[in-house]
Amino acid sequence: MKKLLVLALALVMALGCVSALAEEATEYDIRALIWKYDDTYGSSVRQAMMAAAEEIGAELGITINLTMYDAADDMAKQVEQATILVGEKPDFVIINLAEVASGQQLVDMFTEAGIPFLFYNKEPSAETVQSVVVEPGSIFIGTTPREAGDMQGEILADMYNADPSSVDLNGDGVVHFVEFMGEPNNPEAIARTQYSEETAIALGVPLEAVLEDPIVANWDTAQANERMTATWAAHPEIEVVFCNNDDMATGVIAAMNNFNYNTGREGDPSLVVIGVDATDAAFEAIANGRMTATVKQDGDAMGYANVRIAVNYLQTGTWLDGLDYTLAEDGYSVRIPYAKITADEVE
């Protein structure tokens, strides 16, 4: 604890010096450590950040030099990248953690070097959020973890209450389902998994899991494809698949296509498949009748918030003063809202 307090004090003092000079600054060097480039939703956020750097720079009359680094889903590589950044002394670092439980080493390095930072998208794990976000005086930009799960459950309940046969495909009065989970220790994945089921049940859907545990596919299309193929072979009674993200939902659909399910062709059977992110691939799959629905996680809004809040800190020494963002009740985060996307919204 003493070490953390010393590091936090060093960061505050360094940032005080930065803010004192901020009025004269016309150019900022901002770096972004990215979990992995080949995540579909993450790519939308990266593109939004690049666009935001140009837009915000033009609006404020400054130059924002934004450089990004791909950790390729490797925490050790992300630590190496952070070490390089410490030596180069950028003005700010935006962090998308490769491992949500492993942010402490990055925090210690940046705090000691007096480099301000924020986290986004992948929230530091519950066990570490106090030491890596709260105590250093940083901030997290993301979503409310349970909201996506609640919306998935609500979408399913709306379908079931309107027409039980659209969900209970074999008409036995029980809706058999599986969950595809992103990561076991990720707060978003945990909440989406838990509340998609709990909310649907609370709203009257007679859900019954065919497996004791969710299927972990690490947000990945290929892993979801492989695991859905194996799971379907053992459990052809599955009627509903909740996926923590659209990349995994796309993999599930591809697996079911091999069994002539979810093809979008008239007369072919379909499982209910509900994802999260509202990627272009998900929109296309919903429009073509291969996927049921998704929950929009607004990558444009998150990317813009990352850059705008970082620049505000550099210019004012505060995270949100003067901006149209509200600190969440937890005292350390800004939460970007979700939205339901069904076939009606796609049309």
XYZ file of N, CA and C in Angstrom, residues 96-234:
417
model
N -5.652 -0.764 -23.548
C -6.627 -1.836 -23.757
C -5.909 -3.129 -23.353
N -6.115 -3.555 -22.112
C -5.293 -4.613 -21.524
C -5.356 -5.940 -22.288
N -4.206 -6.551 -22.473
C -4.162 -7.889 -23.057
C -4.720 -8.921 -22.078
N -4.462 -8.728 -20.785
C -5.011 -9.604 -19.743
C -5.577 -8.712 -18.645
N -6.845 -8.876 -18.335
C -7.504 -7.942 -17.420
C -6.980 -8.033 -15.990
N -6.343 -9.137 -15.637
C -5.819 -9.282 -14.279
C -4.342 -8.896 -14.172
N -3.771 -8.380 -15.281
C -2.318 -8.184 -15.315
C -1.902 -6.751 -15.606
N -2.675 -5.783 -15.120
C -2.357 -4.395 -15.409
C -1.376 -3.744 -14.467
N -1.059 -4.381 -13.343
C -0.266 -3.717 -12.312
C 1.130 -3.319 -12.786
N 1.765 -4.172 -13.561
C 3.122 -3.854 -14.011
C 3.127 -2.615 -14.911
N 2.119 -2.502 -15.780
C 2.019 -1.316 -16.632
C 1.804 -0.070 -15.781
N 0.898 -0.180 -14.824
C 0.588 0.958 -13.954
C 1.821 1.412 -13.193
N 2.551 0.488 -12.631
C 3.756 0.848 -11.875
C 4.764 1.580 -12.756
N 4.947 1.097 -13.991
C 5.915 1.725 -14.890
C 5.490 3.132 -15.273
N 4.228 3.298 -15.685
C 3.769 4.604 -16.143
C 3.662 5.608 -14.999
N 3.234 5.129 -13.838
C 3.125 6.026 -12.689
C 4.500 6.531 -12.263
N 5.445 5.635 -12.188
C 6.799 6.026 -11.783
C 7.420 6.985 -12.790
N 7.071 6.807 -14.079
C 7.618 7.680 -15.119
C 6.840 8.985 -15.247
N 5.730 9.121 -14.498
C 4.935 10.340 -14.572
C 4.145 10.476 -15.858
N 3.794 9.351 -16.484
C 3.031 9.363 -17.733
C 1.568 9.042 -17.413
N 0.641 9.952 -17.664
C -0.769 9.673 -17.363
C -1.333 8.619 -18.308
N -2.353 7.916 -17.845
C -2.913 6.808 -18.618
C -4.375 6.621 -18.240
N -5.113 5.975 -19.149
C -6.455 5.508 -18.845
C -6.641 4.129 -19.463
N -7.661 3.411 -18.991
C -8.003 2.100 -19.517
C -9.329 2.183 -20.273
N -9.493 1.296 -21.264
C -10.781 1.251 -21.957
C -11.129 -0.169 -22.377
N -12.408 -0.404 -22.610
C -12.983 -1.617 -23.174
C -12.859 -2.845 -22.279
N -11.648 -3.310 -22.006
C -11.457 -4.475 -21.152
C -11.142 -3.975 -19.735
N -12.158 -4.019 -18.906
C -12.022 -3.467 -17.555
C -11.075 -4.314 -16.714
N -10.136 -3.694 -16.013
C -9.287 -4.455 -15.097
C -10.135 -5.296 -14.155
N -9.657 -6.486 -13.847
C -10.423 -7.435 -13.039
C -10.781 -6.848 -11.679
N -11.835 -7.389 -11.096
C -12.324 -6.882 -9.811
C -11.240 -6.905 -8.749
N -10.348 -7.882 -8.832
C -9.288 -8.017 -7.834
C -8.214 -6.939 -7.984
N -8.108 -6.342 -9.178
C -7.025 -5.389 -9.421
C -7.502 -3.958 -9.651
N -8.796 -3.742 -9.859
C -9.264 -2.425 -10.268
C -8.914 -1.340 -9.237
N -8.904 -1.682 -7.973
C -8.565 -0.696 -6.944
C -7.127 -0.217 -7.096
N -6.206 -1.174 -7.296
C -4.790 -0.805 -7.334
C -4.338 -0.265 -8.682
N -5.021 -0.617 -9.776
C -4.544 -0.158 -11.083
C -5.350 1.012 -11.645
N -6.553 1.250 -11.128
C -7.359 2.370 -11.614
C -7.603 3.395 -10.504
N -8.187 2.959 -9.396
C -8.636 3.892 -8.363
C -7.461 4.569 -7.658
N -6.545 3.794 -7.109
C -5.462 4.373 -6.316
C -4.512 5.247 -7.135
N -4.200 4.902 -8.377
C -3.350 5.814 -9.163
C -4.100 7.037 -9.689
N -5.422 7.101 -9.464
C -6.193 8.246 -9.931
C -6.482 8.215 -11.410
N -6.574 7.023 -11.988
C -6.851 6.881 -13.413
C -8.364 6.763 -13.634
N -8.746 6.338 -14.820
C -10.159 6.221 -15.172
C -10.319 5.061 -16.154
N -11.509 4.468 -16.182
C -11.825 3.400 -17.134
C -12.990 3.850 -17.999
N -12.869 3.640 -19.308
C -13.948 3.955 -20.243
C -14.451 2.644 -20.834
N -15.704 2.327 -20.556
C -16.236 1.059 -21.033
C -17.750 1.057 -21.017
N -18.297 -0.072 -20.671
C -19.741 -0.240 -20.642
C -20.148 -0.776 -19.274
N -21.445 -0.763 -18.988
C -21.944 -1.372 -17.761
C -22.017 -2.864 -17.988
N -21.223 -3.668 -17.279
C -21.070 -5.077 -17.617
C -22.371 -5.860 -17.767
N -23.337 -5.648 -16.872
C -24.533 -6.494 -16.944
C -25.534 -6.038 -18.001
N -25.384 -4.800 -18.508
C -26.399 -4.259 -19.409
C -26.547 -5.086 -20.684
N -25.431 -5.536 -21.242
C -25.515 -6.342 -22.464
C -26.210 -7.667 -22.189
N -25.876 -8.295 -21.053
C -26.545 -9.545 -20.695
C -28.033 -9.358 -20.476
N -28.386 -8.282 -19.774
C -29.806 -7.986 -19.570
C -30.524 -7.848 -20.904
N -29.916 -7.130 -21.836
C -30.565 -6.905 -23.124
C -30.680 -8.193 -23.932
N -29.668 -9.061 -23.856
C -29.778 -10.359 -24.525
C -30.963 -11.147 -23.960
N -31.074 -11.165 -22.633
C -32.181 -11.870 -22.002
C -33.528 -11.267 -22.364
N -33.586 -9.939 -22.455
C -34.827 -9.265 -22.817
C -35.242 -9.585 -24.252
N -34.257 -9.628 -25.156
C -34.549 -9.970 -26.550
C -35.167 -11.360 -26.629
N -34.561 -12.317 -25.913
C -35.090 -13.684 -25.929
C -36.485 -13.730 -25.317
N -36.693 -13.027 -24.216
C -37.998 -13.030 -23.556
C -39.073 -12.416 -24.449
N -38.727 -11.353 -25.161
C -39.689 -10.755 -26.081
C -40.114 -11.759 -27.149
N -39.155 -12.506 -27.671
C -39.468 -13.523 -28.677
C -40.356 -14.615 -28.093
N -39.984 -15.093 -26.916
C -40.713 -16.205 -26.302
C -42.139 -15.788 -25.939
N -42.276 -14.612 -25.367
C -43.604 -14.178 -24.953
C -44.512 -13.886 -26.146
N -43.914 -13.484 -27.259
C -44.709 -13.245 -28.465
C -45.085 -14.546 -29.153
N -44.168 -15.528 -29.146
C -44.408 -16.805 -29.826
C -43.466 -17.860 -29.250
N -43.911 -18.621 -28.256
C -43.025 -19.612 -27.630
C -42.378 -20.581 -28.626
N -43.069 -20.915 -29.701
C -42.523 -21.883 -30.659
C -41.317 -21.341 -31.419
N -41.137 -19.994 -31.419
C -39.976 -19.426 -32.102
C -38.690 -19.654 -31.317
N -38.833 -20.022 -30.047
C -37.691 -20.254 -29.166
C -37.640 -21.711 -28.720
N -38.772 -22.239 -28.264
C -38.878 -23.645 -27.863
C -39.147 -24.463 -29.125
N -38.086 -24.795 -29.827
C -38.215 -25.354 -31.166
C -38.852 -26.740 -31.190
N -38.634 -27.538 -30.140
C -39.224 -28.885 -30.132
C -40.526 -28.947 -29.342
N -40.952 -27.823 -28.798
C -42.252 -27.748 -28.144
C -42.396 -28.541 -26.867
N -41.283 -28.778 -26.171
C -41.363 -29.589 -24.947
C -41.536 -28.743 -23.688
N -41.687 -27.438 -23.842
C -41.889 -26.567 -22.683
C -40.615 -26.150 -21.995
N -39.471 -26.551 -22.524
C -38.165 -26.178 -21.965
C -37.312 -25.593 -23.082
N -36.592 -24.509 -22.795
C -35.709 -23.894 -23.783
C -34.275 -24.264 -23.423
N -33.672 -25.126 -24.222
C -32.305 -25.601 -23.964
C -31.298 -24.632 -24.577
N -30.299 -24.243 -23.781
C -29.371 -23.218 -24.265
C -27.941 -23.496 -23.848
N -27.017 -22.815 -24.532
C -25.607 -22.785 -24.150
C -25.130 -21.337 -24.186
N -24.078 -21.070 -23.435
C -23.442 -19.754 -23.382
C -22.014 -19.862 -23.929
N -21.655 -18.953 -24.847
C -20.273 -18.839 -25.283
C -19.662 -17.631 -24.598
N -18.649 -17.896 -23.776
C -18.048 -16.886 -22.909
C -16.713 -16.413 -23.479
N -16.461 -15.103 -23.374
C -15.217 -14.548 -23.896
C -14.002 -15.008 -23.124
N -13.911 -14.623 -21.855
C -12.787 -15.004 -20.994
C -13.330 -15.294 -19.600
N -12.753 -16.259 -18.886
C -13.283 -16.638 -17.572
C -13.201 -15.546 -16.520
N -12.175 -14.669 -16.569
C -11.989 -13.678 -15.506
C -12.279 -12.254 -15.960
N -12.935 -12.101 -17.094
C -13.240 -10.786 -17.634
C -14.589 -10.308 -17.102
N -14.647 -9.127 -16.449
C -15.915 -8.670 -15.867
C -17.054 -8.574 -16.871
N -16.759 -8.121 -18.094
C -17.797 -8.046 -19.113
C -18.319 -9.436 -19.450
N -17.408 -10.375 -19.644
C -17.807 -11.732 -20.006
C -18.619 -12.383 -18.891
N -18.186 -12.195 -17.668
C -18.890 -12.779 -16.525
C -20.315 -12.237 -16.443
N -20.446 -10.910 -16.561
C -21.770 -10.292 -16.426
C -22.683 -10.648 -17.596
N -22.152 -10.617 -18.817
C -22.977 -10.975 -19.975
C -23.479 -12.410 -19.848
N -22.610 -13.284 -19.408
C -22.978 -14.689 -19.252
C -24.051 -14.863 -18.184
N -23.844 -14.240 -17.052
C -24.767 -14.406 -15.926
C -26.141 -13.811 -16.219
N -26.159 -12.577 -16.714
C -27.435 -11.867 -16.779
C -28.255 -12.175 -18.023
N -27.639 -12.665 -19.075
C -28.448 -13.099 -20.214
C -29.392 -14.206 -19.767
N -28.869 -15.140 -18.980
C -29.682 -16.246 -18.465
C -30.656 -15.772 -17.390
N -30.148 -15.063 -16.389
C -30.994 -14.674 -15.260
C -32.142 -13.757 -15.684
N -31.857 -12.826 -16.584
C -32.887 -11.895 -17.020
C -33.961 -12.613 -17.828
N -33.542 -13.503 -18.721
C -34.523 -14.245 -19.513
C -35.441 -15.076 -18.611
N -34.864 -15.727 -17.624
C -35.662 -16.536 -16.700
C -36.620 -15.650 -15.907
N -36.119 -14.515 -15.429
C -36.964 -13.603 -14.656
C -38.141 -13.088 -15.474
N -37.963 -13.035 -16.803
C -39.018 -12.539 -17.690
C -39.878 -13.659 -18.262
N -39.695 -14.879 -17.725
C -40.623 -15.948 -18.067
C -40.159 -17.002 -19.042
N -38.899 -16.988 -19.442
C -38.400 -18.001 -20.374
C -37.938 -19.226 -19.580
N -38.474 -20.422 -19.867
C -38.091 -21.634 -19.117
C -36.751 -22.201 -19.588
N -35.686 -21.485 -19.287
C -34.354 -21.877 -19.754
C -33.807 -23.073 -18.983
N -33.061 -23.894 -19.693
C -32.337 -25.006 -19.068
C -31.011 -25.184 -19.797
N -29.903 -25.056 -19.070
C -28.581 -25.198 -19.674
C -28.292 -26.660 -19.995
N -27.721 -26.908 -21.164
C -27.366 -28.284 -21.519
C -25.980 -28.644 -21.011
N -25.199 -27.646 -20.604
C -23.869 -27.870 -20.045
C -23.787 -27.232 -18.669
N -22.968 -27.785 -17.813
C -22.822 -27.252 -16.461
C -22.134 -25.892 -16.464
N -21.186 -25.702 -17.385
C -20.417 -24.463 -17.450
C -20.529 -23.836 -18.837
N -20.317 -22.515 -18.943
C -20.291 -21.890 -20.265
C -19.108 -22.390 -21.080
N -19.202 -22.213 -22.388
C -18.128 -22.619 -23.300
C -17.204 -21.416 -23.504
N -15.979 -21.510 -23.060
C -15.025 -20.408 -23.204
C -14.378 -20.487 -24.587
N -14.564 -19.430 -25.375
C -13.991 -19.396 -26.725
C -13.152 -18.153 -26.968
N -12.831 -17.412 -25.905
C -11.860 -16.308 -25.963
C -12.172 -15.278 -27.035
N -13.466 -14.974 -27.206
C -13.935 -13.933 -28.132
C -13.664 -14.283 -29.597
N -13.286 -15.508 -29.895
C -12.693 -15.865 -31.189
C -13.652 -16.676 -32.066
N -13.749 -16.326 -33.343
C -14.655 -16.987 -34.280
C -14.273 -18.452 -34.499
N -12.997 -18.703 -34.763
C -12.568 -20.065 -35.055
C -12.774 -20.988 -33.855
N -12.454 -20.508 -32.656
C -12.653 -21.331 -31.464
C -14.132 -21.634 -31.252
N -14.990 -20.630 -31.467
C -16.425 -20.846 -31.301
C -16.949 -21.849 -32.319
N -16.464 -21.761 -33.537
C -16.866 -22.703 -34.590
C -16.533 -24.135 -34.178
N -15.296 -24.334 -33.762
C -14.841 -25.672 -33.379
C -15.628 -26.216 -32.191
N -15.863 -25.370 -31.193
C -16.509 -25.842 -29.965
C -18.009 -26.026 -30.150
N -18.619 -25.230 -31.031
C -20.034 -25.435 -31.304
C -20.250 -26.724 -32.082
N -19.356 -27.014 -32.994
C -19.460 -28.264 -33.756
C -19.437 -29.463 -32.822
N -18.498 -29.461 -31.877
C -18.397 -30.573 -30.922
C -19.591 -30.614 -29.981
N -20.046 -29.455 -29.545
C -21.162 -29.409 -28.599
C -22.461 -29.853 -29.255
N -22.689 -29.443 -30.481
C -23.905 -29.844 -31.191
C -23.948 -31.355 -31.405
N -22.793 -31.953 -31.668
C -22.748 -33.411 -31.864
C -23.220 -34.146 -30.617
N -22.939 -33.576 -29.440
C -23.341 -34.216 -28.181
C -24.705 -33.740 -27.694
